[in-house]
Amino acid sequence: GAEAVRRIVTECRSLGIPYLTLYAFSSENWSRPKTEINLLFNLLLKFLKNEVPLMKEKGIALNILGDINALPLPQKTALKHAMKTTAKGKDMTLNLAINYGSRTEIVQAIQRIINDKLPAESLTEQTISEYLYTHNQPDPDLLIRTSGEQRLSNYLLYQCAYSELYFTPILWPDFDKEHLHEALQAYAARSRRFGKTQEQIHGS
């Protein structure tokens, strides 16, 4: 998995893609066997140790989507340090979705809106966006789902309202830059209408 992350992050940066989000650990993944969870978290620590210095060097800012306060102390500490270390990166933002669930994200956003006592009549779609983990970031243009799965799995539900979806049978550890380019070529061939007709798009 870490090698795939390195490949894809490096290729996206070379292509000038400013935002990349990788789903590392969902809030539902806590139901997996404890040994598997421990392995994932140990791999996360190893990844951060190896990659954060390179990310800082390459101008890549690390951002976390999800509740990291619920993570074990070593991982929580390492993630906070990594975000602080890479915060000045301007070439690319790498979002890692860790202990993330989109429905919980939306609920928490609404809770914060209520706590901030915003009047109901002032709420807009943009207001909600500003209370999500991805505030100040554009919505995803393309969502790539690997491993033959064809579902969203509680992932960026609000943000992906108009994202193009691309499904591939390739397992994530085997996903390389050639597969990435195939996905990007498929995306480039699509017409993004955002609710408009094709005639309206051509006439604009």
Coordinates of C-alpha atoms in Angstrom, one line a residue:
G1 CA 0.0 0.0 0.0
A2 CA 2.8 2.5 0.9
E3 CA 4.5 1.9 -2.4
A4 CA 1.3 2.6 -4.3
V5 CA 0.8 5.8 -2.3
R6 CA 4.3 7.0 -3.2
R7 CA 3.8 6.2 -6.9
I8 CA 0.5 7.9 -7.1
V9 CA 1.4 11.0 -5.1
T10 CA 4.6 11.4 -7.1
E11 CA 2.8 11.1 -10.4
C12 CA -0.1 13.4 -9.4
R13 CA 2.4 16.1 -8.3
S14 CA 4.3 15.8 -11.6
L15 CA 1.0 16.2 -13.4
G16 CA 0.2 19.3 -11.5
I17 CA -2.8 17.9 -9.7
P18 CA -3.2 20.1 -6.6
Y19 CA -5.3 17.9 -4.4
L20 CA -5.3 14.2 -3.9
T21 CA -7.3 12.3 -1.3
L22 CA -6.6 8.7 -0.3
Y23 CA -9.0 6.7 1.9
A24 CA -6.8 5.0 4.4
F25 CA -9.0 3.9 7.3
S26 CA -12.8 4.4 7.6
S27 CA -14.7 4.8 10.9
E28 CA -16.3 1.4 10.1
N29 CA -12.9 -0.3 9.9
W30 CA -12.8 -0.5 13.7
S31 CA -14.9 -3.6 13.4
R32 CA -12.1 -5.5 11.6
P33 CA -9.9 -8.0 13.5
K34 CA -7.7 -6.3 16.1
T35 CA -4.5 -7.8 14.6
E36 CA -5.4 -6.3 11.2
I37 CA -6.1 -2.8 12.7
N38 CA -2.7 -2.9 14.6
L39 CA -0.9 -3.8 11.4
L40 CA -2.6 -0.9 9.6
F41 CA -1.6 1.5 12.3
N42 CA 2.0 0.2 12.4
L43 CA 2.2 0.7 8.7
L44 CA 0.9 4.2 9.1
L45 CA 3.7 5.1 11.5
K46 CA 6.3 3.6 9.1
F47 CA 4.8 5.6 6.2
L48 CA 4.9 8.9 8.1
K49 CA 8.5 8.3 9.2
N50 CA 9.6 7.5 5.7
E51 CA 7.5 9.9 3.6
V52 CA 7.0 13.1 5.7
P53 CA 10.6 14.4 5.1
L54 CA 10.2 13.8 1.4
M55 CA 6.8 15.5 1.4
K56 CA 8.3 18.6 3.1
E57 CA 11.1 18.6 0.5
K58 CA 8.6 18.3 -2.4
G59 CA 6.2 21.0 -1.1
I60 CA 3.4 18.6 -0.3
A61 CA 1.1 19.5 2.6
L62 CA -0.4 16.6 4.5
N63 CA -4.0 17.1 5.7
I64 CA -6.1 14.6 7.6
L65 CA -9.9 14.0 7.0
G66 CA -11.4 12.3 10.0
D67 CA -11.3 12.2 13.8
I68 CA -7.7 11.5 14.7
N69 CA -8.3 12.1 18.4
A70 CA -9.8 8.6 18.5
L71 CA -6.6 7.0 17.2
P72 CA -3.9 5.5 19.5
L73 CA -1.5 8.1 20.9
P74 CA 1.6 7.3 18.8
Q75 CA -0.4 7.6 15.5
K76 CA -2.2 10.7 16.7
T77 CA 1.0 12.4 17.7
A78 CA 2.8 11.4 14.5
L79 CA -0.1 12.7 12.3
K80 CA -0.2 16.0 14.1
H81 CA 3.5 16.4 13.8
A82 CA 3.4 15.5 10.1
M83 CA 0.7 18.1 9.4
K84 CA 2.7 20.8 11.2
T85 CA 5.9 19.8 9.5
T86 CA 4.4 19.9 6.0
A87 CA 2.0 22.8 6.5
K88 CA 3.9 25.2 4.3
G89 CA 3.8 22.9 1.3
K90 CA 2.3 24.8 -1.7
D91 CA 2.8 22.4 -4.6
M92 CA 0.2 19.9 -3.6
T93 CA -2.2 18.9 -0.8
L94 CA -2.4 15.2 0.2
N95 CA -5.5 14.4 2.2
L96 CA -5.5 11.1 4.1
A97 CA -8.9 10.0 5.2
I98 CA -8.3 8.3 8.5
N99 CA -11.0 7.3 11.0
Y100 CA -13.3 9.0 8.4
G101 CA -17.0 8.5 7.7
S102 CA -18.9 11.0 5.5
R103 CA -22.2 10.8 7.3
T104 CA -20.5 11.5 10.6
E105 CA -18.6 14.4 9.0
I106 CA -21.9 15.9 7.8
V107 CA -23.5 15.5 11.2
Q108 CA -20.6 17.1 13.0
A109 CA -20.7 20.0 10.5
I110 CA -24.4 20.6 11.3
Q111 CA -23.6 20.4 15.0
R112 CA -20.9 23.0 14.7
I113 CA -23.3 25.2 12.7
I114 CA -25.9 25.0 15.4
N115 CA -23.2 25.7 18.1
D116 CA -22.2 28.8 16.2
K117 CA -25.8 29.9 16.2
L118 CA -26.0 30.6 12.5
P119 CA -29.5 31.6 11.5
A120 CA -31.3 29.0 9.4
E121 CA -32.1 31.5 6.6
S122 CA -28.4 32.2 6.2
L123 CA -27.4 28.6 5.5
T124 CA -26.3 27.7 2.0
E125 CA -24.6 24.8 0.3
Q126 CA -21.3 26.8 0.6
T127 CA -21.9 27.3 4.4
I128 CA -22.0 23.5 4.9
S129 CA -18.9 23.0 2.7
E130 CA -17.0 25.4 5.0
Y131 CA -17.8 23.3 8.0
L132 CA -16.6 20.0 6.4
Y133 CA -13.1 18.6 6.8
T134 CA -12.4 19.7 3.2
H135 CA -13.1 23.4 3.8
N136 CA -11.1 25.7 1.6
Q137 CA -10.6 22.9 -1.0
P138 CA -12.4 22.3 -4.3
D139 CA -14.8 19.4 -4.6
P140 CA -13.2 16.3 -6.2
D141 CA -13.3 16.2 -10.0
L142 CA -12.7 12.5 -10.1
L143 CA -13.2 9.6 -7.7
I144 CA -11.3 6.4 -8.5
R145 CA -12.5 3.2 -6.8
T146 CA -10.0 0.3 -7.0
S147 CA -10.3 -3.4 -6.3
G148 CA -13.5 -4.0 -8.3
E149 CA -15.7 -2.3 -5.7
Q150 CA -18.6 -0.2 -7.1
R151 CA -19.9 1.8 -4.1
L152 CA -19.0 5.0 -2.4
S153 CA -18.5 3.4 1.1
N154 CA -19.5 6.5 3.0
Y155 CA -16.8 8.5 1.3
L156 CA -17.0 12.3 0.6
L157 CA -20.8 12.0 0.0
Y158 CA -21.4 15.8 0.1
Q159 CA -18.2 16.7 -1.8
C160 CA -18.7 14.1 -4.6
A161 CA -22.2 15.3 -5.7
Y162 CA -20.9 16.1 -9.2
S163 CA -17.6 14.1 -9.3
E164 CA -17.0 11.7 -12.1
L165 CA -16.7 8.1 -10.9
Y166 CA -14.2 5.6 -12.2
F167 CA -14.2 1.9 -11.3
T168 CA -11.3 -0.4 -11.9
P169 CA -10.7 -4.1 -10.9
I170 CA -7.0 -3.3 -10.1
L171 CA -6.2 -3.8 -6.5
W172 CA -4.8 -0.7 -4.7
P173 CA -1.3 -2.2 -4.1
D174 CA -1.0 -2.9 -7.8
F175 CA -2.4 0.5 -9.0
D176 CA 0.4 2.3 -10.8
K177 CA 0.8 5.4 -12.9
E178 CA -0.3 3.7 -16.0
H179 CA -3.6 2.8 -14.4
L180 CA -3.8 6.4 -13.1
H181 CA -3.4 7.7 -16.7
E182 CA -6.1 5.4 -17.9
A183 CA -8.5 6.8 -15.3
L184 CA -7.5 10.4 -16.2
Q185 CA -8.0 9.7 -19.9
A186 CA -11.4 8.3 -19.2
Y187 CA -12.2 11.4 -17.2
A188 CA -11.0 13.7 -20.0
A189 CA -13.4 12.0 -22.4
R190 CA -16.5 12.7 -20.3
S191 CA -18.7 15.7 -20.5
R192 CA -19.3 17.3 -17.1
R193 CA -22.7 19.1 -17.3
F194 CA -23.5 19.9 -13.7
G195 CA -27.2 19.6 -14.4
K196 CA -27.1 21.5 -17.7
T197 CA -27.9 20.0 -21.1
Q198 CA -25.2 19.3 -23.6
E199 CA -26.5 22.1 -25.8
Q200 CA -26.2 24.6 -22.9
I201 CA -22.6 23.4 -22.3
H202 CA -21.7 23.9 -26.0
G203 CA -23.4 27.3 -26.1
S204 CA -21.7 28.7 -23.0

